[in-house]
PDB file of C-alpha atoms in Angstrom:
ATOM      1  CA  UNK N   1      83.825  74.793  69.966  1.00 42.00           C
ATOM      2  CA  UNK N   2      85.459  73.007  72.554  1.00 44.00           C
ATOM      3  CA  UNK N   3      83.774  72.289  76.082  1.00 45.00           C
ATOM      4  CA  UNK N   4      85.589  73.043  79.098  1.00 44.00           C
ATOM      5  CA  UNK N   5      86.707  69.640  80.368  1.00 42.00           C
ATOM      6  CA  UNK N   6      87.995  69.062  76.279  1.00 44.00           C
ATOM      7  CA  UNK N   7      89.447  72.348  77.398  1.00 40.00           C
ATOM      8  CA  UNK N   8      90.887  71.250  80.071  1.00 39.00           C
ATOM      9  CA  UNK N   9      92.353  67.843  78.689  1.00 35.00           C
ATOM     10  CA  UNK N  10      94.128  70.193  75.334  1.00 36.00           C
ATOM     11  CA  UNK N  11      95.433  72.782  78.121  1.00 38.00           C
ATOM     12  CA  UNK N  12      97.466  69.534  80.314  1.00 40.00           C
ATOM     13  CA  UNK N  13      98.512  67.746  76.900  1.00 37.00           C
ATOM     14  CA  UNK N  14     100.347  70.855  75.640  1.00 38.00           C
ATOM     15  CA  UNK N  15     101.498  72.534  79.220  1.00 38.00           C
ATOM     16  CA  UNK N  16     103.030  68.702  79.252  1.00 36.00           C
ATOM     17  CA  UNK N  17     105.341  68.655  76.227  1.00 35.00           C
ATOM     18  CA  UNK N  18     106.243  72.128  77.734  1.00 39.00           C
ATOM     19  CA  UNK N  19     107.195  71.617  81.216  1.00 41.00           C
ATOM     20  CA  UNK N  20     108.592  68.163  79.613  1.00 38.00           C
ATOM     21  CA  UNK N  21     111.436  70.940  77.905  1.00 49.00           C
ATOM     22  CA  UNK N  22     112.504  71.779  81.135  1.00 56.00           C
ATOM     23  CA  UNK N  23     112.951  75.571  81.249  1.00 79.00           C
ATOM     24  CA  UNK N  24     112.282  77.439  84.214  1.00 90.00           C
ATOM     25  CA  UNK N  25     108.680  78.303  85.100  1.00 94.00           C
ATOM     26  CA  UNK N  26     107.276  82.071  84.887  1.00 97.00           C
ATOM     27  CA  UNK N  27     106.319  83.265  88.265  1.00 97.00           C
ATOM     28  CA  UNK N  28     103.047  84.829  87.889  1.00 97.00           C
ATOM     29  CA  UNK N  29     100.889  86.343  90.734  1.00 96.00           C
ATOM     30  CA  UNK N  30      97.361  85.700  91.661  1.00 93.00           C
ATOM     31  CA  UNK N  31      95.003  87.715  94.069  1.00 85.00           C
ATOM     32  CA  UNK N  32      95.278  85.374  97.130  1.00 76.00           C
ATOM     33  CA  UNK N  33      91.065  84.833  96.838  1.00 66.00           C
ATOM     34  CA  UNK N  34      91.823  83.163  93.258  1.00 64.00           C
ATOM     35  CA  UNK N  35      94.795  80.938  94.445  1.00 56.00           C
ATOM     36  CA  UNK N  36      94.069  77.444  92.437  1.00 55.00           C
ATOM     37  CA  UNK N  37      95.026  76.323  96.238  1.00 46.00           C
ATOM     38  CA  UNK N  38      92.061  78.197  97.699  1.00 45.00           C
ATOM     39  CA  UNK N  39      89.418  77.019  94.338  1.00 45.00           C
ATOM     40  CA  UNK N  40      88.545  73.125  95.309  1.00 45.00           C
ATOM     41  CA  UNK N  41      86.616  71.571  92.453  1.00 46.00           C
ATOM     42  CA  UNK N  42      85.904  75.139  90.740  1.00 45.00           C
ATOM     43  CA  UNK N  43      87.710  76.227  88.154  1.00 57.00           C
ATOM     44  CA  UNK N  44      88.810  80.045  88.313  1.00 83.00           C
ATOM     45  CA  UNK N  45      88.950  82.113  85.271  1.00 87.00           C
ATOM     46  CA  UNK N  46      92.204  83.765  85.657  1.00 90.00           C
ATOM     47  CA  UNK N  47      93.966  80.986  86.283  1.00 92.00           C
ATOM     48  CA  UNK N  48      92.818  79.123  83.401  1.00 92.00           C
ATOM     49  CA  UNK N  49      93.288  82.093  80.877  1.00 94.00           C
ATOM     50  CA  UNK N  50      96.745  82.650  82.095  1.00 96.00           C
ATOM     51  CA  UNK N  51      97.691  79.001  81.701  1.00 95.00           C
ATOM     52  CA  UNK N  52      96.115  78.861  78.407  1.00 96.00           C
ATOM     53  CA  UNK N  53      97.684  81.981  77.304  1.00 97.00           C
ATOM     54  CA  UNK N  54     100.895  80.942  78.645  1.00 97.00           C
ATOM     55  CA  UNK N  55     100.822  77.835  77.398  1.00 96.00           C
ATOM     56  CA  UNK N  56     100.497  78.557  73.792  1.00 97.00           C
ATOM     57  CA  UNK N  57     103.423  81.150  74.027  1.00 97.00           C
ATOM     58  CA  UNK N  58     105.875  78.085  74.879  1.00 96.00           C
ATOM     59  CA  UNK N  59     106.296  79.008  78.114  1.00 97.00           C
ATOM     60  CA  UNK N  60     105.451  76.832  81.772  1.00 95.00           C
ATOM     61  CA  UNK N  61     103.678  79.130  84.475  1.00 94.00           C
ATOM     62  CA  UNK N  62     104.324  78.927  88.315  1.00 95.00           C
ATOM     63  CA  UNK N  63     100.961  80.739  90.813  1.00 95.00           C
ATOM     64  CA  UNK N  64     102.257  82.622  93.126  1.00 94.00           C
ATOM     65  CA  UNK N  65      99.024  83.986  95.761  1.00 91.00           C
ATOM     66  CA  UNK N  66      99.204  87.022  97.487  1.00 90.00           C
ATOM     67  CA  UNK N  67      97.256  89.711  98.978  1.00 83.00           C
ATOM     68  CA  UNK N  68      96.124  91.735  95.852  1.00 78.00           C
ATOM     69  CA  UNK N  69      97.810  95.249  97.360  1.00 76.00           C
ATOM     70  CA  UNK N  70     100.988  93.257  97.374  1.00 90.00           C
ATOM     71  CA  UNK N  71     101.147  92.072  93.587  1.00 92.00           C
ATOM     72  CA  UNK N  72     102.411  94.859  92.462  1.00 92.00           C
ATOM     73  CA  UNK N  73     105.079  95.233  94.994  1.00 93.00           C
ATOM     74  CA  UNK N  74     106.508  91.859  94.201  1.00 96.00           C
ATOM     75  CA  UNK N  75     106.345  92.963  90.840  1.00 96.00           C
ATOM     76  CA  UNK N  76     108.754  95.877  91.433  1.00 95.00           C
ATOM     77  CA  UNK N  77     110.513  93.662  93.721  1.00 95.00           C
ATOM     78  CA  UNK N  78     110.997  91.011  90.571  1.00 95.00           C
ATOM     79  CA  UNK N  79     109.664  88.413  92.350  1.00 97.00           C
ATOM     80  CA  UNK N  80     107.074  88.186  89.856  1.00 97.00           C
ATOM     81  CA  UNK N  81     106.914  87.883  86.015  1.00 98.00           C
ATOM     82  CA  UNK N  82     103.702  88.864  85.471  1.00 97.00           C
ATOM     83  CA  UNK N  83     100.489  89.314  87.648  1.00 96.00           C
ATOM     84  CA  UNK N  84      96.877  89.780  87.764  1.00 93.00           C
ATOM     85  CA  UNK N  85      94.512  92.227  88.377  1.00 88.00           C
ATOM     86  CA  UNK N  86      96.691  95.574  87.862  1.00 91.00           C
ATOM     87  CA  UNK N  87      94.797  98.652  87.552  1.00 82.00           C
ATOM     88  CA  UNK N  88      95.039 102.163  88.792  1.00 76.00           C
ATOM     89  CA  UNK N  89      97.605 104.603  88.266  1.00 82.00           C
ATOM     90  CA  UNK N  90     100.574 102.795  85.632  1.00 89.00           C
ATOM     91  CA  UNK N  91     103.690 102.224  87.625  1.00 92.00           C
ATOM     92  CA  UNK N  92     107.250 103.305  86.044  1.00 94.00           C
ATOM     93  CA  UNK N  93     109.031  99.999  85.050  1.00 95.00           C
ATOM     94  CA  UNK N  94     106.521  97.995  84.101  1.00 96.00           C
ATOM     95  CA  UNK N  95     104.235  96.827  81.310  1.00 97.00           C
ATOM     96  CA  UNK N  96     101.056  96.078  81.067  1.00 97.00           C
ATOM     97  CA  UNK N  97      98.346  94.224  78.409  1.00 97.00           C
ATOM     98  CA  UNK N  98      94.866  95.785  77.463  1.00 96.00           C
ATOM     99  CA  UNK N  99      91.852  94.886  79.552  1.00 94.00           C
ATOM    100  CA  UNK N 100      91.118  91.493  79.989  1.00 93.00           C
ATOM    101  CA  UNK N 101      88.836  91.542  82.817  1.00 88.00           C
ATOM    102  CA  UNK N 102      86.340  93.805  84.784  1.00 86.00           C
ATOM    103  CA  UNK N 103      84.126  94.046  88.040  1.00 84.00           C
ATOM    104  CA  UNK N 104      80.991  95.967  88.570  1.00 92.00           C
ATOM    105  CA  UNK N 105      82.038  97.373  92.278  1.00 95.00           C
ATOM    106  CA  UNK N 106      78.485  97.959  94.431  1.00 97.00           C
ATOM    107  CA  UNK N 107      77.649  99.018  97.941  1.00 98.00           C
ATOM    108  CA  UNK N 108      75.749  96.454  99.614  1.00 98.00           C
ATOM    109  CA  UNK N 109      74.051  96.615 103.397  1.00 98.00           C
ATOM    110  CA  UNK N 110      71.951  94.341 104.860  1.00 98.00           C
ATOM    111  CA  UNK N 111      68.076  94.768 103.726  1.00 97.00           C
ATOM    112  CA  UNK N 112      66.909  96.594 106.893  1.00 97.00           C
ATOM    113  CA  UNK N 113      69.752  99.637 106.078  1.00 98.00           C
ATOM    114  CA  UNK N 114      67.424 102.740 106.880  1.00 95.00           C
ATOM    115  CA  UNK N 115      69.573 105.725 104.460  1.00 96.00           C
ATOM    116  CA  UNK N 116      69.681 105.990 100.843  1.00 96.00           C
ATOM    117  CA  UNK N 117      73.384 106.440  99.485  1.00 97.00           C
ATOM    118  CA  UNK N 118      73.329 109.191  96.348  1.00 97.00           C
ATOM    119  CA  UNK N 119      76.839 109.894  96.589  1.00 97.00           C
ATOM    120  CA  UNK N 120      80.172 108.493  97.395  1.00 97.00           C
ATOM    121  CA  UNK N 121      80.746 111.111 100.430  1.00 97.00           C
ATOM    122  CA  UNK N 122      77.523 109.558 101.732  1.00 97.00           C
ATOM    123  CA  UNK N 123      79.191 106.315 102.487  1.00 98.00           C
ATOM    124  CA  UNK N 124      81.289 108.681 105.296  1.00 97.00           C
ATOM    125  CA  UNK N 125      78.719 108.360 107.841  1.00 96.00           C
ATOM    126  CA  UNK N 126      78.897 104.708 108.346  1.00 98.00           C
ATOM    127  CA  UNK N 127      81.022 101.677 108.778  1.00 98.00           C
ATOM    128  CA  UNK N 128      82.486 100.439 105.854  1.00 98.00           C
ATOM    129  CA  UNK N 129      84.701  97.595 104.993  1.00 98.00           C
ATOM    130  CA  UNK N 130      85.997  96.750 101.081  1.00 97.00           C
ATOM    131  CA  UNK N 131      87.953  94.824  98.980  1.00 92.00           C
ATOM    132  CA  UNK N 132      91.923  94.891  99.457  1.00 86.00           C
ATOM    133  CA  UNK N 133      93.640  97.965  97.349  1.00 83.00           C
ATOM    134  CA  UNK N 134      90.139  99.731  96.980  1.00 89.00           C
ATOM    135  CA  UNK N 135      91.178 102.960  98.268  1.00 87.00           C
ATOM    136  CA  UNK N 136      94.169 102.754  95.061  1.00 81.00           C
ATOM    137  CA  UNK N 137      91.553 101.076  92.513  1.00 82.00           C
ATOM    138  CA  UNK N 138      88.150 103.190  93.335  1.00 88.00           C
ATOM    139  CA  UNK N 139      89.704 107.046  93.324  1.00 88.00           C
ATOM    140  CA  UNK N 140      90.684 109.782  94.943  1.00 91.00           C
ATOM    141  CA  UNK N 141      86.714 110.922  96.334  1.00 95.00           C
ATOM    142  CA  UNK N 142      86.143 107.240  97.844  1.00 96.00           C
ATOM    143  CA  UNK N 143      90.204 107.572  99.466  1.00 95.00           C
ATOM    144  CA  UNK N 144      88.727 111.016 100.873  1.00 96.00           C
ATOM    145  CA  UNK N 145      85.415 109.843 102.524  1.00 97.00           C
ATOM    146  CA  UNK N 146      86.987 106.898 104.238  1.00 97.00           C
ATOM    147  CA  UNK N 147      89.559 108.726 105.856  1.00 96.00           C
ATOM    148  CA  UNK N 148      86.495 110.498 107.723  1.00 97.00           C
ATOM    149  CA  UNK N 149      84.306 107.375 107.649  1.00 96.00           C
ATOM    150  CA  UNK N 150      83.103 105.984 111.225  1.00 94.00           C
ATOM    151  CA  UNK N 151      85.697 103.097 110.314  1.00 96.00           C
ATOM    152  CA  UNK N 152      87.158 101.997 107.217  1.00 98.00           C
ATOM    153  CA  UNK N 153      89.012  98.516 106.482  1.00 96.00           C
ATOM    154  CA  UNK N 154      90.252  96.312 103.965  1.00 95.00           C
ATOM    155  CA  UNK N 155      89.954  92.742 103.623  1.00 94.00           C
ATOM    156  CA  UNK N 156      91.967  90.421 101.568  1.00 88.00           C
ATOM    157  CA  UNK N 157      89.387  87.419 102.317  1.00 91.00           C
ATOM    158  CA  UNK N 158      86.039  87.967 100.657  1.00 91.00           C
ATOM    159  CA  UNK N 159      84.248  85.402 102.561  1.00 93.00           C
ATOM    160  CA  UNK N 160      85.164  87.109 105.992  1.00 95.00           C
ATOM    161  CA  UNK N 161      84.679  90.759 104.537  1.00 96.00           C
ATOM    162  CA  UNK N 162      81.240  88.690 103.865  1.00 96.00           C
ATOM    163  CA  UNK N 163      80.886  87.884 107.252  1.00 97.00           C
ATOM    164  CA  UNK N 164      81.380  91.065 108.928  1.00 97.00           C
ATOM    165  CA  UNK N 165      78.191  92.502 106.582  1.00 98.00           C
ATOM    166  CA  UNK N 166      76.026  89.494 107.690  1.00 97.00           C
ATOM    167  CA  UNK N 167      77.186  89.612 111.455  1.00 97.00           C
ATOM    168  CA  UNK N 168      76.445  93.408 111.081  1.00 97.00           C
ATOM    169  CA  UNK N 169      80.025  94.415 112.415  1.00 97.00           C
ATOM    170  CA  UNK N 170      80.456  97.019 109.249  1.00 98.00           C
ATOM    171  CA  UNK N 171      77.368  98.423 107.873  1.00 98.00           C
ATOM    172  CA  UNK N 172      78.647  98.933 104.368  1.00 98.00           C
ATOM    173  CA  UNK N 173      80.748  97.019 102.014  1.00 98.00           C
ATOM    174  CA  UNK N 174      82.151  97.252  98.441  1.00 98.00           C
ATOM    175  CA  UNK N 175      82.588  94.120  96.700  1.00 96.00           C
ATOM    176  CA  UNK N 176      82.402  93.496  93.093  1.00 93.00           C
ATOM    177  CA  UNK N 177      78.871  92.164  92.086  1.00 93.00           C
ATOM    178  CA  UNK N 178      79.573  89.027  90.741  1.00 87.00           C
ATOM    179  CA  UNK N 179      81.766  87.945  93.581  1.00 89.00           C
ATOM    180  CA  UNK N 180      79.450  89.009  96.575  1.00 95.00           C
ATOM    181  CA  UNK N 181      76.437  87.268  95.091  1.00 94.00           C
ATOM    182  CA  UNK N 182      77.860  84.043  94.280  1.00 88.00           C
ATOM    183  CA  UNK N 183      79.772  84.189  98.280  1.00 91.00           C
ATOM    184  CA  UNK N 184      76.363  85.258  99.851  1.00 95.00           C
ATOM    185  CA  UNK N 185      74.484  82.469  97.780  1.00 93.00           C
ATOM    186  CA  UNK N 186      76.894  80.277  98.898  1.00 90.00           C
ATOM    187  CA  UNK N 187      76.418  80.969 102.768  1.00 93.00           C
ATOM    188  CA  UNK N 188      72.906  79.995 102.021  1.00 94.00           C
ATOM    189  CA  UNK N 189      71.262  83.485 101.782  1.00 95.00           C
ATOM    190  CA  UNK N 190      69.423  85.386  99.591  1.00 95.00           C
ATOM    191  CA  UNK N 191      69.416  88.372  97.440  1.00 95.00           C
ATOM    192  CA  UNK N 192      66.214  90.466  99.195  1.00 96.00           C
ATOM    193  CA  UNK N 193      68.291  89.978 102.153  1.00 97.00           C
ATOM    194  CA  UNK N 194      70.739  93.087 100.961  1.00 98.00           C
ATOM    195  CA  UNK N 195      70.312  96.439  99.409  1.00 98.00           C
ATOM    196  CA  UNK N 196      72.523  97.739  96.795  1.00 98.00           C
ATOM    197  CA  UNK N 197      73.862 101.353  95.597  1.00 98.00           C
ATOM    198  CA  UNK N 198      75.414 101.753  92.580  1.00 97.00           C
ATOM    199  CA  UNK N 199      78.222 104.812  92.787  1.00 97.00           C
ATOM    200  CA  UNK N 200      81.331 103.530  90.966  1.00 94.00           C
ATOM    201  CA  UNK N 201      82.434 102.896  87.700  1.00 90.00           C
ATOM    202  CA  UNK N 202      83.171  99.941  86.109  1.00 88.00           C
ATOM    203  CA  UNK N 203      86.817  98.856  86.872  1.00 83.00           C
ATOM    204  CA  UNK N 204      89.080  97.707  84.541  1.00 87.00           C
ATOM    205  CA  UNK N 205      91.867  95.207  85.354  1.00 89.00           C
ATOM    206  CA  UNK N 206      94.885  94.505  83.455  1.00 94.00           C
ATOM    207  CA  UNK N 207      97.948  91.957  83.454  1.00 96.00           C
ATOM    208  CA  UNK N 208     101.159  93.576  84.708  1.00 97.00           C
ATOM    209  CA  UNK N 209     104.585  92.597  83.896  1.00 98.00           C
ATOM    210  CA  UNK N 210     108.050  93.382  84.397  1.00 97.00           C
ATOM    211  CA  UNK N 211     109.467  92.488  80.415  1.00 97.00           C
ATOM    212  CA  UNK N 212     108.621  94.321  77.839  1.00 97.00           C
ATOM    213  CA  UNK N 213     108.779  91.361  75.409  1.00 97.00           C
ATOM    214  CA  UNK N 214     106.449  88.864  77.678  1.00 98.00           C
ATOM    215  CA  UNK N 215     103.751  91.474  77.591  1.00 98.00           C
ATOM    216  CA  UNK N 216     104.305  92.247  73.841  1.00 98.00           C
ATOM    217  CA  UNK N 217     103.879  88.269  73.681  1.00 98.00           C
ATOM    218  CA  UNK N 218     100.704  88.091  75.643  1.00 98.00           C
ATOM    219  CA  UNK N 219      99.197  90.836  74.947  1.00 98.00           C
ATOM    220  CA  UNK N 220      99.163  90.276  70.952  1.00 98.00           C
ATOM    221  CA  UNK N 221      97.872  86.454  71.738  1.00 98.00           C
ATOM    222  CA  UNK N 222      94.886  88.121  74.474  1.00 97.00           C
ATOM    223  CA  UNK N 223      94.088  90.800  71.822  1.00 97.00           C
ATOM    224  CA  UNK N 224      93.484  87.999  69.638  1.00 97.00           C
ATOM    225  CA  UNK N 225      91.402  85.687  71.624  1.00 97.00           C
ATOM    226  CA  UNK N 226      89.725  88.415  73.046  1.00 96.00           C
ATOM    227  CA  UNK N 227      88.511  89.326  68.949  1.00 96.00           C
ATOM    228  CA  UNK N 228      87.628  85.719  68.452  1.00 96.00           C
ATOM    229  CA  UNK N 229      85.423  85.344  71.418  1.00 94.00           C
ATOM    230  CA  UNK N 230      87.489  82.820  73.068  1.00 95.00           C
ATOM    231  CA  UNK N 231      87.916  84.631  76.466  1.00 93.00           C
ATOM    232  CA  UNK N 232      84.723  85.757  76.687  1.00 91.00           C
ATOM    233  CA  UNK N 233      83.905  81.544  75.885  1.00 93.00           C
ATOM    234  CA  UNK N 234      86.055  80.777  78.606  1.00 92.00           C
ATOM    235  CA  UNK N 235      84.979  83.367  81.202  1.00 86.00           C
ATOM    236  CA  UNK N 236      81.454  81.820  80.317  1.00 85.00           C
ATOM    237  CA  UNK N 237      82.428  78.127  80.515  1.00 86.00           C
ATOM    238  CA  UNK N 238      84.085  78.456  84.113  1.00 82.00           C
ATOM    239  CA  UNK N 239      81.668  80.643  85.625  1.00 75.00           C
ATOM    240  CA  UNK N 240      78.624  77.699  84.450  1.00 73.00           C
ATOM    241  CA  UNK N 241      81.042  74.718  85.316  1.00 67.00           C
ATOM    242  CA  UNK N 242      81.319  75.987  89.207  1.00 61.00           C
ATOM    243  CA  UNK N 243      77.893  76.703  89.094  1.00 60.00           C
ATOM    244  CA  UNK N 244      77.316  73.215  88.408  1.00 58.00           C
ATOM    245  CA  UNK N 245      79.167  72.095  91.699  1.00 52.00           C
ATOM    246  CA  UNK N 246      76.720  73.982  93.545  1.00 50.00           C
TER     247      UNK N 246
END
């Protein structure tokens, strides 16, 4: 099994004999907060799958970040081939592959957070800040209780919807699990620091596209990678190599 820098070196060998065939790139969107801009030294799953994927099909790949609400906009619009992190209600006119990735979405407040959250229309009474799109991705009873919540945003940065936990300006905030531990870790704090409430279900994200025949194409070569292992590899192998920067 390959490592991911041999990874790495087969994916830039073969996307060079492509772009060397000069056909026009596929435009394909990225939440803003997985940019390859916005990454540094890490190496973000999504972009890497997509490349990979992409690749393999024949075909060269342009990133295009933008706030995640907006994705599918652009996709309506055309501006986009395909893009990331679609989920929610399907959209007339477009396409869209299986599952390839999911988040675990959890409350967290800051460890001193005196109330115990059993429900969803708990989260009313308080200030509460999420993820961009959440009131489209988490339901119709989380849309309900922020429109009565004490105040309710949406932040397309996670490190400053972070920041606004920490510098107790909100009081609760929904962030996948994953993402807000390795941000808060990163900021140099620790996991006692927060309390957690578990009231949604896993989330389900899938690629979105506006050709029928590029998502027949993709989603055939995902379904197959995805049987093999080699996604869940990948996911695996990105996730320890930016660990390994820390």
């Amino acid at each position: 099994m390959h490592t991911l820098p041999g990874l790495l070196l087969i994916l830039c060998c073969s996307f060079t004999s492509v772009a060397s065939e000069g056909e026009a790139p596929l435009l394909v969107g990225l939440s803003q907060n997985s940019a390859p801009e916005k990454q540094g030294k890490t190496i973000q799953f999504e972009t890497e799958l997509f490349r990979q994927l992409l690749t393999e099909l024949g075909y060269k790949a342009e990133f295009i970040a933008a706030p995640h609400a907006r994705l599918t906009r652009m996709l309506q619009n055309k501006q986009l081939d395909m893009a990331a992190r679609q989920g929610g209600e399907p959209v007339a006119g477009l396409f869209y592959s299986q599952p390839y990735l999911e988040f675990h979405n959890l409350v967290f407040a800051l460890s001193d957070f005196p109330d115990q959250l059993h429900s969803i229309q708990d989260m009313s009474r308080y200030s509460v800040a999420s993820f961009q799109n959440a009131s489209k991705m988490l339901g119709s009873e989380f849309t309900q209780a922020m429109k009565i919540a004490a105040s309710f945003r949406e932040v397309v940065d996670h490190d400053q919807a972070i920041e606004l936990l920490q510098q107790r300006r909100i009081e609760l905030l929904v962030l996948d699990k994953i993402t807000f531990y390795r941000r808060w870790a990163d900021k140099g704090l620790k996991p006692h620091q927060v309390r957690t409430f578990d009231l949604f279900p896993t989330a389900q994200h899938h690629i979105g596209f506006t050709d029928a025949k590029l998502q027949q194409q993709v989603s055939r070569l995902l379904q197959q990678w995805q049987d093999s292992g080699r996604v869940a590899e990948l996911q695996k192998q990105t996730r320890q190599h930016n660990q390994s920067l820390n």
